[in-house]
Short mmCIF file of C-alpha atoms in Angstrom, two decimals:
data_model
loop_
_atom_site.label_atom_id
_atom_site.label_comp_id
_atom_site.label_asym_id
_atom_site.label_seq_id
_atom_site.Cartn_x
_atom_site.Cartn_y
_atom_site.Cartn_z
CA UNK P 14 -46.66 -24.77 25.22
CA UNK P 15 -45.86 -27.66 27.54
CA UNK P 16 -46.33 -28.16 31.27
CA UNK P 17 -43.23 -30.19 32.12
CA UNK P 18 -44.57 -31.03 35.58
CA UNK P 19 -47.26 -33.20 33.90
CA UNK P 20 -45.33 -35.47 31.47
CA UNK P 21 -48.31 -37.76 30.69
CA UNK P 22 -50.34 -34.85 29.28
CA UNK P 23 -47.81 -32.04 28.94
CA UNK P 24 -49.13 -30.33 25.79
CA UNK P 25 -51.21 -27.47 27.19
CA UNK P 26 -51.68 -25.42 24.03
CA UNK P 27 -50.66 -25.85 20.41
CA UNK P 28 -51.11 -23.98 17.14
CA UNK P 29 -50.88 -25.88 13.86
CA UNK P 30 -50.51 -29.22 15.62
CA UNK P 31 -50.70 -30.92 12.24
CA UNK P 32 -47.06 -29.89 11.64
CA UNK P 33 -45.69 -31.93 14.56
CA UNK P 34 -48.62 -34.35 14.85
CA UNK P 35 -49.53 -33.28 18.41
CA UNK P 36 -52.67 -32.02 20.16
CA UNK P 37 -53.53 -30.64 23.62
CA UNK P 38 -53.24 -33.32 26.29
CA UNK P 39 -50.54 -35.31 24.46
CA UNK P 40 -47.66 -36.77 26.45
CA UNK P 41 -44.20 -35.24 26.65
CA UNK P 42 -42.72 -37.97 24.44
CA UNK P 43 -45.42 -37.71 21.74
CA UNK P 44 -43.46 -35.22 19.63
CA UNK P 45 -40.89 -35.51 16.88
CA UNK P 46 -37.86 -37.78 17.21
CA UNK P 47 -34.39 -36.34 17.91
CA UNK P 48 -35.82 -33.33 19.78
CA UNK P 49 -32.74 -31.56 21.19
CA UNK P 50 -35.05 -29.52 23.40
CA UNK P 51 -35.13 -32.55 25.70
CA UNK P 52 -31.47 -31.88 26.51
CA UNK P 53 -32.74 -29.21 28.90
CA UNK P 54 -34.60 -31.92 30.82
CA UNK P 55 -31.66 -34.28 31.03
CA UNK P 56 -29.03 -31.90 32.31
CA UNK P 57 -29.51 -29.91 35.49
CA UNK P 58 -30.19 -26.23 34.99
CA UNK P 59 -27.36 -23.83 35.67
CA UNK P 60 -29.63 -21.78 37.94
CA UNK P 61 -30.93 -19.82 34.99
CA UNK P 62 -34.59 -18.85 34.52
CA UNK P 63 -34.65 -20.32 31.01
CA UNK P 64 -32.49 -21.99 28.38
CA UNK P 65 -32.88 -21.79 24.60
CA UNK P 66 -32.19 -24.68 22.25
CA UNK P 67 -32.40 -23.30 18.73
CA UNK P 68 -31.82 -24.15 15.11
CA UNK P 69 -32.00 -27.94 15.31
CA UNK P 70 -33.74 -30.53 13.16
CA UNK P 71 -36.42 -32.96 14.31
CA UNK P 72 -38.28 -35.66 12.41
CA UNK P 73 -42.00 -36.35 12.74
CA UNK P 74 -43.35 -39.88 13.04
CA UNK P 75 -44.33 -39.64 9.36
CA UNK P 76 -40.70 -38.83 8.41
CA UNK P 77 -41.06 -35.09 7.71
CA UNK P 78 -38.05 -33.02 8.75
CA UNK P 79 -38.77 -29.87 10.76
CA UNK P 80 -36.64 -26.94 11.88
CA UNK P 81 -37.14 -26.60 15.61
CA UNK P 82 -36.40 -24.41 18.61
CA UNK P 83 -37.35 -24.80 22.26
CA UNK P 84 -37.12 -22.64 25.34
CA UNK P 85 -37.30 -24.40 28.69
CA UNK P 86 -38.25 -22.40 31.78
CA UNK P 87 -36.93 -23.48 35.19
CA UNK P 88 -37.91 -22.91 38.80
CA UNK P 89 -35.52 -21.16 41.19
CA UNK P 90 -34.34 -24.66 42.17
CA UNK P 91 -33.47 -25.57 38.58
CA UNK P 92 -36.48 -27.84 38.01
CA UNK P 93 -37.90 -27.70 34.44
CA UNK P 94 -41.41 -26.22 34.63
CA UNK P 95 -42.56 -25.29 31.14
CA UNK P 96 -41.40 -25.37 27.54
CA UNK P 97 -42.25 -23.23 24.57
CA UNK P 98 -41.47 -25.09 21.35
CA UNK P 99 -41.59 -24.10 17.69
CA UNK P 100 -41.50 -26.57 14.80
CA UNK P 101 -41.42 -25.23 11.25
CA UNK P 102 -42.28 -27.30 8.19
CA UNK P 103 -39.57 -26.11 5.81
CA UNK P 104 -41.42 -27.46 2.75
CA UNK P 105 -43.75 -24.44 2.88
CA UNK P 106 -40.87 -22.03 3.47
CA UNK P 107 -38.82 -23.51 0.64
CA UNK P 108 -41.79 -23.34 -1.72
CA UNK P 109 -42.25 -19.66 -0.87
CA UNK P 110 -38.53 -19.05 -1.40
CA UNK P 111 -38.68 -20.70 -4.84
CA UNK P 112 -41.62 -18.47 -5.77
CA UNK P 113 -39.76 -15.36 -4.57
CA UNK P 114 -36.66 -16.40 -6.52
CA UNK P 115 -38.80 -16.48 -9.66
CA UNK P 116 -40.22 -13.02 -8.97
CA UNK P 117 -37.03 -11.29 -7.82
CA UNK P 118 -34.27 -10.77 -10.36
CA UNK P 119 -30.86 -12.27 -9.76
CA UNK P 120 -27.97 -9.85 -9.70
CA UNK P 121 -26.82 -9.03 -13.18
CA UNK P 122 -23.38 -10.15 -14.35
CA UNK P 123 -22.50 -6.44 -14.44
CA UNK P 124 -23.18 -6.11 -10.68
CA UNK P 125 -20.88 -9.04 -9.95
CA UNK P 126 -18.16 -7.55 -12.15
CA UNK P 127 -18.51 -4.23 -10.33
CA UNK P 128 -17.98 -5.94 -6.99
CA UNK P 129 -14.91 -7.74 -8.25
CA UNK P 130 -13.50 -4.54 -9.75
CA UNK P 131 -13.96 -2.44 -6.62
CA UNK P 132 -13.36 -4.95 -3.83
CA UNK P 133 -12.01 -8.35 -4.74
CA UNK P 134 -13.89 -11.30 -3.26
CA UNK P 135 -10.75 -12.16 -1.37
CA UNK P 136 -11.03 -8.85 0.55
CA UNK P 137 -14.57 -9.67 1.69
CA UNK P 138 -13.44 -13.12 2.77
CA UNK P 139 -10.48 -11.66 4.66
CA UNK P 140 -12.71 -9.16 6.47
CA UNK P 141 -15.34 -11.76 7.35
CA UNK P 142 -12.63 -14.18 8.53
CA UNK P 143 -11.60 -11.60 11.16
CA UNK P 144 -14.98 -11.96 12.88
CA UNK P 145 -15.11 -14.66 15.52
CA UNK P 146 -18.21 -15.97 17.22
CA UNK P 147 -18.05 -15.43 20.97
CA UNK P 148 -19.06 -18.19 23.35
CA UNK P 149 -21.92 -16.04 24.59
CA UNK P 150 -23.63 -15.63 21.21
CA UNK P 151 -25.50 -18.15 19.09
CA UNK P 152 -25.23 -18.35 15.28
CA UNK P 153 -28.08 -15.88 14.73
CA UNK P 154 -26.57 -13.30 17.08
CA UNK P 155 -23.17 -13.75 15.44
CA UNK P 156 -24.53 -13.21 11.91
CA UNK P 157 -26.52 -10.15 13.00
CA UNK P 158 -23.42 -8.66 14.66
CA UNK P 159 -21.28 -9.27 11.56
CA UNK P 160 -23.89 -7.66 9.29
CA UNK P 161 -24.25 -4.68 11.64
CA UNK P 162 -20.50 -4.11 11.81
CA UNK P 163 -20.09 -4.51 8.03
CA UNK P 164 -22.95 -2.04 7.54
CA UNK P 165 -21.18 0.44 9.84
CA UNK P 166 -18.05 -0.02 7.70
CA UNK P 167 -20.04 0.80 4.54
CA UNK P 168 -19.64 -2.59 2.86
CA UNK P 169 -23.26 -2.74 1.75
CA UNK P 170 -22.83 0.35 -0.43
CA UNK P 171 -20.94 -1.82 -2.92
CA UNK P 172 -23.11 -3.52 -5.53
CA UNK P 173 -23.16 -7.27 -5.14
CA UNK P 174 -21.85 -7.21 -1.58
CA UNK P 175 -25.11 -8.56 -0.11
CA UNK P 176 -24.86 -11.76 -2.17
CA UNK P 177 -21.19 -12.28 -1.34
CA UNK P 178 -21.64 -11.72 2.40
CA UNK P 179 -24.78 -13.90 2.44
CA UNK P 180 -22.79 -16.72 0.85
CA UNK P 181 -19.92 -16.27 3.30
CA UNK P 182 -22.31 -16.39 6.29
CA UNK P 183 -24.29 -19.32 4.86
CA UNK P 184 -27.61 -17.48 4.61
CA UNK P 185 -29.77 -16.13 1.80
CA UNK P 186 -29.58 -12.57 0.56
CA UNK P 187 -33.13 -12.12 1.88
CA UNK P 188 -31.83 -12.85 5.39
CA UNK P 189 -29.13 -10.18 4.98
CA UNK P 190 -31.75 -7.69 3.78
CA UNK P 191 -33.88 -8.51 6.84
CA UNK P 192 -30.90 -7.89 9.15
CA UNK P 193 -30.16 -4.59 7.39
CA UNK P 194 -33.79 -3.49 7.65
CA UNK P 195 -33.84 -4.24 11.38
CA UNK P 196 -30.56 -2.30 11.80
CA UNK P 197 -32.12 0.69 10.01
CA UNK P 198 -35.14 0.54 12.35
CA UNK P 199 -32.88 0.98 15.41
#
């Protein structure tokens, strides 16, 4: 959490500061390089209470690449007041993913054949190609909407469809399963 009105010691609170190399009291510019969250400081606010900058990469001073997201909160006059920033060390996430890949079985060749026999891959691609991301939604919102609509259409009842749709959307099958689980909770 950053107090943007105090740039010389803007870091108010931090958890796992070892990831980004920061600590409470650090200056605004003490963080990772290429932080797109700063774009919210450079351009005037559009009279919105907050603005989200998500899914971008930053690099620590030691050279480690992080996945980052920032939300900047503005005053009624459009002045940046505070920022909530998240930096994720993907090495730990990727290691966990590798371990899960070892534990979870890959789809059998039979499942892939079943998908191709029932609905050719071209049909999935044609259906997915009909979805367009609106200007009002970010990539995450777009993928969740596509999965929800495909679920409503019954596409996930076909064996192997999760893997194909995950590949088409550029995410892992675990991400698709998470979206489906959240849809079922609604």
